[in-house]
Amino acid sequence: DGGITQSPKYLFRKEGQNVTLSCEQNLNHDAMYWYRQDPGQGLRLIYYSQIVNDFQKGDIAEGYSVSREKKESFPLTVTSAQKNPTAFYLCASRAAGEDGYTFGSGTRLTVV
Amino acid sequence: AQSVTQPDIHITVSEGASLELRCNYSYGATPYLFWYVQSPGQGLQLLLKYFSGDTLVQGIKGFEAEFKRSQSSFNLRKPSVHWSDAAEYFCAVGLTGGGNKLTFGTGTQLKVEL
């Protein structure tokens, strides 16, 4: 079945370390998105990509980086510059011409 | 910039009772509107969407929503709630172009009493 796979589901890192969250989709969707979810704040857009080798900053891009070398993959790196990285991270994709998103099951990152 | 307000953080209803979750948006034109549902520790699942046309839209799991332009609202309803409907519900607004980004509300946590 087609879908979006985020891995790992839980991730623990020490403060000051960079960490990369994986997002892979086999839906042949053009656009991909990364959101951060914190209790009581809904979802906030970190980065998005509409085509391969191109991406744009969202509302809270500081301390994060992404790449889009393949249509299927959109990894997110949480750098040591991100002041409060502990959160639930959601990846989504969207087919061209279709405005609804398909979401992955998320990665919960805890930085200690 | 568009914004979405979900005024109710928590709502508790009895099983079998009707449900209405409120959503108001702020946007200069008619946006695309969505409702998503999220179970604990999971991703979001699309319940329904409004693009244009009939202002009453039907979704999955027996949910419906009505777009009211005069009130800038897109409230979600269900005639009879089931215990399995307990989850968090998010309203979202999108626009064409500019990456088709979605802006989400802060969510409404639904508790269902048996």
PDB file of N, CA, C and O in Angstrom, chain A residues 9 31 33 35 37 40-45 48 50 57-59 88 90 94 97-106 108, chain B residues 9 32 34 36 38-46 49 51 88 90 95-107:
ATOM      1  N   LYS A   9      10.158   6.064  15.148  1.00  0.00           N
ATOM      2  CA  LYS A   9       8.960   6.596  15.795  1.00  0.00           C
ATOM      3  C   LYS A   9       9.339   7.400  17.044  1.00  0.00           C
ATOM      4  O   LYS A   9       8.727   8.406  17.361  1.00  0.00           O
ATOM      5  N   ALA A  31       4.862  17.322  -3.805  1.00  0.00           N
ATOM      6  CA  ALA A  31       5.175  18.221  -2.699  1.00  0.00           C
ATOM      7  C   ALA A  31       5.283  17.466  -1.386  1.00  0.00           C
ATOM      8  O   ALA A  31       4.542  16.519  -1.130  1.00  0.00           O
ATOM      9  N   TYR A  33       6.186  18.152   3.042  1.00  0.00           N
ATOM     10  CA  TYR A  33       6.149  19.166   4.090  1.00  0.00           C
ATOM     11  C   TYR A  33       6.619  18.572   5.416  1.00  0.00           C
ATOM     12  O   TYR A  33       6.382  17.389   5.689  1.00  0.00           O
ATOM     13  N   TYR A  35       6.136  19.460   9.527  1.00  0.00           N
ATOM     14  CA  TYR A  35       5.473  20.242  10.556  1.00  0.00           C
ATOM     15  C   TYR A  35       5.994  19.810  11.927  1.00  0.00           C
ATOM     16  O   TYR A  35       6.359  18.656  12.148  1.00  0.00           O
ATOM     17  N   GLN A  37       4.738  19.720  15.958  1.00  0.00           N
ATOM     18  CA  GLN A  37       3.538  19.796  16.787  1.00  0.00           C
ATOM     19  C   GLN A  37       3.929  19.847  18.246  1.00  0.00           C
ATOM     20  O   GLN A  37       4.661  18.992  18.751  1.00  0.00           O
ATOM     21  N   GLY A  40      -1.028  22.185  22.497  1.00  0.00           N
ATOM     22  CA  GLY A  40      -1.723  23.463  22.546  1.00  0.00           C
ATOM     23  C   GLY A  40      -1.344  24.448  21.463  1.00  0.00           C
ATOM     24  O   GLY A  40      -1.875  25.562  21.426  1.00  0.00           O
ATOM     25  N   GLN A  41      -0.436  24.052  20.563  1.00  0.00           N
ATOM     26  CA  GLN A  41      -0.010  24.996  19.520  1.00  0.00           C
ATOM     27  C   GLN A  41      -0.343  24.539  18.116  1.00  0.00           C
ATOM     28  O   GLN A  41       0.021  25.199  17.150  1.00  0.00           O
ATOM     29  N   GLY A  42      -0.995  23.427  17.982  1.00  0.00           N
ATOM     30  CA  GLY A  42      -1.310  22.947  16.647  1.00  0.00           C
ATOM     31  C   GLY A  42      -0.055  22.539  15.892  1.00  0.00           C
ATOM     32  O   GLY A  42       0.951  22.158  16.485  1.00  0.00           O
ATOM     33  N   LEU A  43      -0.122  22.624  14.580  1.00  0.00           N
ATOM     34  CA  LEU A  43       1.007  22.261  13.735  1.00  0.00           C
ATOM     35  C   LEU A  43       1.613  23.520  13.128  1.00  0.00           C
ATOM     36  O   LEU A  43       0.879  24.374  12.617  1.00  0.00           O
ATOM     37  N   ARG A  44       2.917  23.590  13.160  1.00  0.00           N
ATOM     38  CA  ARG A  44       3.619  24.736  12.574  1.00  0.00           C
ATOM     39  C   ARG A  44       4.567  24.251  11.495  1.00  0.00           C
ATOM     40  O   ARG A  44       5.308  23.291  11.695  1.00  0.00           O
ATOM     41  N   LEU A  45       4.565  24.953  10.368  1.00  0.00           N
ATOM     42  CA  LEU A  45       5.315  24.538   9.193  1.00  0.00           C
ATOM     43  C   LEU A  45       6.787  24.876   9.339  1.00  0.00           C
ATOM     44  O   LEU A  45       7.153  26.026   9.591  1.00  0.00           O
ATOM     45  N   TYR A  48       9.110  23.152   3.358  1.00  0.00           N
ATOM     46  CA  TYR A  48       8.345  22.420   2.374  1.00  0.00           C
ATOM     47  C   TYR A  48       9.097  22.412   1.045  1.00  0.00           C
ATOM     48  O   TYR A  48       9.963  23.258   0.788  1.00  0.00           O
ATOM     49  N   GLN A  50       8.339  21.618  -3.198  1.00  0.00           N
ATOM     50  CA  GLN A  50       7.366  21.343  -4.249  1.00  0.00           C
ATOM     51  C   GLN A  50       7.918  20.455  -5.345  1.00  0.00           C
ATOM     52  O   GLN A  50       7.159  19.795  -6.059  1.00  0.00           O
ATOM     53  N   LYS A  57      11.602  27.749   3.167  1.00  0.00           N
ATOM     54  CA  LYS A  57      11.397  27.846   4.602  1.00  0.00           C
ATOM     55  C   LYS A  57       9.918  28.064   4.914  1.00  0.00           C
ATOM     56  O   LYS A  57       9.211  28.771   4.207  1.00  0.00           O
ATOM     57  N   GLY A  58       9.507  27.445   6.015  1.00  0.00           N
ATOM     58  CA  GLY A  58       8.179  27.698   6.526  1.00  0.00           C
ATOM     59  C   GLY A  58       8.237  28.763   7.609  1.00  0.00           C
ATOM     60  O   GLY A  58       9.104  29.637   7.606  1.00  0.00           O
ATOM     61  N   ASP A  59       7.327  28.661   8.559  1.00  0.00           N
ATOM     62  CA  ASP A  59       7.210  29.695   9.591  1.00  0.00           C
ATOM     63  C   ASP A  59       8.258  29.591  10.697  1.00  0.00           C
ATOM     64  O   ASP A  59       8.548  30.573  11.378  1.00  0.00           O
ATOM     65  N   PHE A  88       6.956  16.688  18.607  1.00  0.00           N
ATOM     66  CA  PHE A  88       6.453  15.651  17.709  1.00  0.00           C
ATOM     67  C   PHE A  88       6.536  16.210  16.293  1.00  0.00           C
ATOM     68  O   PHE A  88       6.015  17.291  16.013  1.00  0.00           O
ATOM     69  N   LEU A  90       5.925  15.852  12.191  1.00  0.00           N
ATOM     70  CA  LEU A  90       5.067  15.215  11.205  1.00  0.00           C
ATOM     71  C   LEU A  90       5.496  15.584   9.794  1.00  0.00           C
ATOM     72  O   LEU A  90       5.724  16.750   9.491  1.00  0.00           O
ATOM     73  N   ARG A  94       1.744  15.823  -0.800  1.00  0.00           N
ATOM     74  CA  ARG A  94       0.547  16.222  -1.550  1.00  0.00           C
ATOM     75  C   ARG A  94       0.818  16.013  -3.024  1.00  0.00           C
ATOM     76  O   ARG A  94       1.867  16.373  -3.530  1.00  0.00           O
ATOM     77  N   GLY A  97      -2.081  19.201  -7.904  1.00  0.00           N
ATOM     78  CA  GLY A  97      -3.492  19.406  -8.208  1.00  0.00           C
ATOM     79  C   GLY A  97      -4.433  18.934  -7.129  1.00  0.00           C
ATOM     80  O   GLY A  97      -5.635  19.168  -7.198  1.00  0.00           O
ATOM     81  N   GLU A  98      -3.935  18.273  -6.125  1.00  0.00           N
ATOM     82  CA  GLU A  98      -4.756  17.779  -5.017  1.00  0.00           C
ATOM     83  C   GLU A  98      -4.333  18.533  -3.776  1.00  0.00           C
ATOM     84  O   GLU A  98      -3.198  18.490  -3.370  1.00  0.00           O
ATOM     85  N   ASP A  99      -5.244  19.207  -3.134  1.00  0.00           N
ATOM     86  CA  ASP A  99      -4.821  20.087  -2.057  1.00  0.00           C
ATOM     87  C   ASP A  99      -4.830  19.488  -0.669  1.00  0.00           C
ATOM     88  O   ASP A  99      -4.398  20.120   0.269  1.00  0.00           O
ATOM     89  N   GLY A 100      -5.322  18.258  -0.524  1.00  0.00           N
ATOM     90  CA  GLY A 100      -5.263  17.626   0.785  1.00  0.00           C
ATOM     91  C   GLY A 100      -3.919  16.973   1.002  1.00  0.00           C
ATOM     92  O   GLY A 100      -3.244  16.563   0.057  1.00  0.00           O
ATOM     93  N   TYR A 101      -3.479  16.910   2.233  1.00  0.00           N
ATOM     94  CA  TYR A 101      -2.216  16.278   2.585  1.00  0.00           C
ATOM     95  C   TYR A 101      -2.446  14.836   3.014  1.00  0.00           C
ATOM     96  O   TYR A 101      -3.487  14.498   3.571  1.00  0.00           O
ATOM     97  N   THR A 102      -1.404  14.009   2.801  1.00  0.00           N
ATOM     98  CA  THR A 102      -1.318  12.697   3.421  1.00  0.00           C
ATOM     99  C   THR A 102      -0.199  12.780   4.445  1.00  0.00           C
ATOM    100  O   THR A 102       0.905  13.219   4.115  1.00  0.00           O
ATOM    101  N   PHE A 103      -0.470  12.368   5.680  1.00  0.00           N
ATOM    102  CA  PHE A 103       0.505  12.488   6.754  1.00  0.00           C
ATOM    103  C   PHE A 103       1.146  11.155   7.088  1.00  0.00           C
ATOM    104  O   PHE A 103       0.525  10.091   6.964  1.00  0.00           O
ATOM    105  N   GLY A 104       2.408  11.230   7.535  1.00  0.00           N
ATOM    106  CA  GLY A 104       3.059  10.097   8.147  1.00  0.00           C
ATOM    107  C   GLY A 104       2.605   9.972   9.591  1.00  0.00           C
ATOM    108  O   GLY A 104       1.821  10.794  10.088  1.00  0.00           O
ATOM    109  N   SER A 105       3.106   8.955  10.286  1.00  0.00           N
ATOM    110  CA  SER A 105       2.675   8.703  11.659  1.00  0.00           C
ATOM    111  C   SER A 105       3.509   9.449  12.695  1.00  0.00           C
ATOM    112  O   SER A 105       3.239   9.336  13.885  1.00  0.00           O
ATOM    113  N   GLY A 106       4.505  10.179  12.241  1.00  0.00           N
ATOM    114  CA  GLY A 106       5.231  11.070  13.137  1.00  0.00           C
ATOM    115  C   GLY A 106       6.450  10.464  13.798  1.00  0.00           C
ATOM    116  O   GLY A 106       6.583   9.239  13.925  1.00  0.00           O
ATOM    117  N   ARG A 108       8.615  11.232  17.419  1.00  0.00           N
ATOM    118  CA  ARG A 108       8.692  12.005  18.665  1.00  0.00           C
ATOM    119  C   ARG A 108      10.162  12.120  19.049  1.00  0.00           C
ATOM    120  O   ARG A 108      10.810  11.131  19.361  1.00  0.00           O
TER     121      ARG A 108
ATOM    122  N   ILE B   9     -10.796  24.256  23.345  1.00  0.00           N
ATOM    123  CA  ILE B   9      -9.608  23.409  23.514  1.00  0.00           C
ATOM    124  C   ILE B   9     -10.020  21.979  23.844  1.00  0.00           C
ATOM    125  O   ILE B   9      -9.447  21.020  23.336  1.00  0.00           O
ATOM    126  N   TYR B  32      -9.351  27.133   0.787  1.00  0.00           N
ATOM    127  CA  TYR B  32      -9.684  25.712   0.871  1.00  0.00           C
ATOM    128  C   TYR B  32      -9.690  25.351   2.353  1.00  0.00           C
ATOM    129  O   TYR B  32      -8.804  25.758   3.094  1.00  0.00           O
ATOM    130  N   PHE B  34     -10.252  22.369   5.537  1.00  0.00           N
ATOM    131  CA  PHE B  34     -10.086  20.954   5.836  1.00  0.00           C
ATOM    132  C   PHE B  34     -10.371  20.696   7.314  1.00  0.00           C
ATOM    133  O   PHE B  34     -10.157  21.546   8.169  1.00  0.00           O
ATOM    134  N   TYR B  36      -9.122  17.568   9.959  1.00  0.00           N
ATOM    135  CA  TYR B  36      -8.321  16.374  10.165  1.00  0.00           C
ATOM    136  C   TYR B  36      -8.582  15.853  11.582  1.00  0.00           C
ATOM    137  O   TYR B  36      -8.902  16.615  12.496  1.00  0.00           O
ATOM    138  N   GLN B  38      -6.745  13.296  14.675  1.00  0.00           N
ATOM    139  CA  GLN B  38      -5.485  12.693  15.105  1.00  0.00           C
ATOM    140  C   GLN B  38      -5.712  11.864  16.365  1.00  0.00           C
ATOM    141  O   GLN B  38      -6.171  12.392  17.381  1.00  0.00           O
ATOM    142  N   SER B  39      -5.354  10.590  16.304  1.00  0.00           N
ATOM    143  CA  SER B  39      -5.350   9.741  17.480  1.00  0.00           C
ATOM    144  C   SER B  39      -4.012   9.920  18.190  1.00  0.00           C
ATOM    145  O   SER B  39      -3.023  10.304  17.566  1.00  0.00           O
ATOM    146  N   PRO B  40      -3.942   9.635  19.488  1.00  0.00           N
ATOM    147  CA  PRO B  40      -2.701   9.882  20.245  1.00  0.00           C
ATOM    148  C   PRO B  40      -1.480   9.218  19.616  1.00  0.00           C
ATOM    149  O   PRO B  40      -1.498   8.027  19.291  1.00  0.00           O
ATOM    150  N   GLY B  41      -0.426   9.996  19.441  1.00  0.00           N
ATOM    151  CA  GLY B  41       0.825   9.480  18.916  1.00  0.00           C
ATOM    152  C   GLY B  41       0.811   9.109  17.455  1.00  0.00           C
ATOM    153  O   GLY B  41       1.741   8.450  16.972  1.00  0.00           O
ATOM    154  N   GLN B  42      -0.204   9.549  16.745  1.00  0.00           N
ATOM    155  CA  GLN B  42      -0.341   9.193  15.329  1.00  0.00           C
ATOM    156  C   GLN B  42      -0.321  10.431  14.442  1.00  0.00           C
ATOM    157  O   GLN B  42      -0.334  11.572  14.918  1.00  0.00           O
ATOM    158  N   GLY B  43      -0.298  10.177  13.138  1.00  0.00           N
ATOM    159  CA  GLY B  43      -0.412  11.268  12.191  1.00  0.00           C
ATOM    160  C   GLY B  43      -1.849  11.732  12.068  1.00  0.00           C
ATOM    161  O   GLY B  43      -2.730  11.285  12.803  1.00  0.00           O
ATOM    162  N   LEU B  44      -2.090  12.642  11.115  1.00  0.00           N
ATOM    163  CA  LEU B  44      -3.415  13.192  10.917  1.00  0.00           C
ATOM    164  C   LEU B  44      -4.101  12.506   9.748  1.00  0.00           C
ATOM    165  O   LEU B  44      -3.478  12.223   8.726  1.00  0.00           O
ATOM    166  N   GLN B  45      -5.400  12.287   9.917  1.00  0.00           N
ATOM    167  CA  GLN B  45      -6.199  11.671   8.865  1.00  0.00           C
ATOM    168  C   GLN B  45      -7.227  12.689   8.379  1.00  0.00           C
ATOM    169  O   GLN B  45      -7.909  13.329   9.182  1.00  0.00           O
ATOM    170  N   LEU B  46      -7.363  12.819   7.078  1.00  0.00           N
ATOM    171  CA  LEU B  46      -8.307  13.764   6.508  1.00  0.00           C
ATOM    172  C   LEU B  46      -9.740  13.270   6.686  1.00  0.00           C
ATOM    173  O   LEU B  46     -10.081  12.155   6.300  1.00  0.00           O
ATOM    174  N   LYS B  49     -13.078  17.933   3.184  1.00  0.00           N
ATOM    175  CA  LYS B  49     -12.481  19.149   2.639  1.00  0.00           C
ATOM    176  C   LYS B  49     -13.524  19.925   1.851  1.00  0.00           C
ATOM    177  O   LYS B  49     -14.474  19.352   1.314  1.00  0.00           O
ATOM    178  N   PHE B  51     -13.682  22.851  -1.194  1.00  0.00           N
ATOM    179  CA  PHE B  51     -12.993  23.672  -2.191  1.00  0.00           C
ATOM    180  C   PHE B  51     -13.935  24.722  -2.759  1.00  0.00           C
ATOM    181  O   PHE B  51     -13.601  25.895  -2.861  1.00  0.00           O
ATOM    182  N   GLU B  88      -8.186  14.103  18.785  1.00  0.00           N
ATOM    183  CA  GLU B  88      -8.004  15.541  18.615  1.00  0.00           C
ATOM    184  C   GLU B  88      -8.338  15.911  17.174  1.00  0.00           C
ATOM    185  O   GLU B  88      -7.945  15.205  16.241  1.00  0.00           O
ATOM    186  N   PHE B  90      -8.430  18.841  14.108  1.00  0.00           N
ATOM    187  CA  PHE B  90      -7.785  20.060  13.629  1.00  0.00           C
ATOM    188  C   PHE B  90      -8.498  20.589  12.396  1.00  0.00           C
ATOM    189  O   PHE B  90      -8.762  19.838  11.455  1.00  0.00           O
ATOM    190  N   LEU B  95      -4.352  27.610   0.655  1.00  0.00           N
ATOM    191  CA  LEU B  95      -4.534  28.472  -0.487  1.00  0.00           C
ATOM    192  C   LEU B  95      -3.771  27.905  -1.657  1.00  0.00           C
ATOM    193  O   LEU B  95      -2.782  27.216  -1.477  1.00  0.00           O
ATOM    194  N   THR B  96      -4.262  28.155  -2.831  1.00  0.00           N
ATOM    195  CA  THR B  96      -3.566  27.667  -4.018  1.00  0.00           C
ATOM    196  C   THR B  96      -2.352  28.534  -4.277  1.00  0.00           C
ATOM    197  O   THR B  96      -2.316  29.704  -3.924  1.00  0.00           O
ATOM    198  N   GLY B  97      -1.350  27.940  -4.877  1.00  0.00           N
ATOM    199  CA  GLY B  97      -0.122  28.660  -5.113  1.00  0.00           C
ATOM    200  C   GLY B  97       0.678  28.778  -3.822  1.00  0.00           C
ATOM    201  O   GLY B  97       0.224  28.408  -2.747  1.00  0.00           O
ATOM    202  N   GLY B  98       1.886  29.301  -3.933  1.00  0.00           N
ATOM    203  CA  GLY B  98       2.712  29.495  -2.748  1.00  0.00           C
ATOM    204  C   GLY B  98       3.008  28.216  -2.007  1.00  0.00           C
ATOM    205  O   GLY B  98       3.189  28.227  -0.780  1.00  0.00           O
ATOM    206  N   GLY B  99       3.025  27.102  -2.752  1.00  0.00           N
ATOM    207  CA  GLY B  99       3.344  25.836  -2.125  1.00  0.00           C
ATOM    208  C   GLY B  99       2.156  25.123  -1.539  1.00  0.00           C
ATOM    209  O   GLY B  99       2.298  24.064  -0.920  1.00  0.00           O
ATOM    210  N   ASN B 100       0.958  25.675  -1.713  1.00  0.00           N
ATOM    211  CA  ASN B 100      -0.250  25.037  -1.162  1.00  0.00           C
ATOM    212  C   ASN B 100      -0.085  24.695   0.302  1.00  0.00           C
ATOM    213  O   ASN B 100      -0.436  23.606   0.748  1.00  0.00           O
ATOM    214  N   LYS B 101       0.463  25.615   1.038  1.00  0.00           N
ATOM    215  CA  LYS B 101       0.678  25.360   2.455  1.00  0.00           C
ATOM    216  C   LYS B 101      -0.635  25.384   3.217  1.00  0.00           C
ATOM    217  O   LYS B 101      -1.539  26.142   2.903  1.00  0.00           O
ATOM    218  N   LEU B 102      -0.698  24.552   4.232  1.00  0.00           N
ATOM    219  CA  LEU B 102      -1.859  24.542   5.115  1.00  0.00           C
ATOM    220  C   LEU B 102      -1.495  25.213   6.430  1.00  0.00           C
ATOM    221  O   LEU B 102      -0.406  25.011   6.966  1.00  0.00           O
ATOM    222  N   THR B 103      -2.430  26.032   6.940  1.00  0.00           N
ATOM    223  CA  THR B 103      -2.308  26.616   8.266  1.00  0.00           C
ATOM    224  C   THR B 103      -3.324  25.924   9.160  1.00  0.00           C
ATOM    225  O   THR B 103      -4.509  25.853   8.816  1.00  0.00           O
ATOM    226  N   PHE B 104      -2.854  25.433  10.287  1.00  0.00           N
ATOM    227  CA  PHE B 104      -3.700  24.642  11.175  1.00  0.00           C
ATOM    228  C   PHE B 104      -4.148  25.439  12.390  1.00  0.00           C
ATOM    229  O   PHE B 104      -3.420  26.313  12.884  1.00  0.00           O
ATOM    230  N   GLY B 105      -5.330  25.104  12.891  1.00  0.00           N
ATOM    231  CA  GLY B 105      -5.757  25.600  14.179  1.00  0.00           C
ATOM    232  C   GLY B 105      -5.036  24.848  15.285  1.00  0.00           C
ATOM    233  O   GLY B 105      -4.273  23.908  15.029  1.00  0.00           O
ATOM    234  N   THR B 106      -5.284  25.255  16.516  1.00  0.00           N
ATOM    235  CA  THR B 106      -4.591  24.647  17.652  1.00  0.00           C
ATOM    236  C   THR B 106      -5.235  23.355  18.130  1.00  0.00           C
ATOM    237  O   THR B 106      -4.728  22.716  19.030  1.00  0.00           O
ATOM    238  N   GLY B 107      -6.342  22.983  17.531  1.00  0.00           N
ATOM    239  CA  GLY B 107      -6.940  21.690  17.823  1.00  0.00           C
ATOM    240  C   GLY B 107      -7.990  21.718  18.913  1.00  0.00           C
ATOM    241  O   GLY B 107      -7.983  22.592  19.788  1.00  0.00           O
TER     242      GLY B 107
END
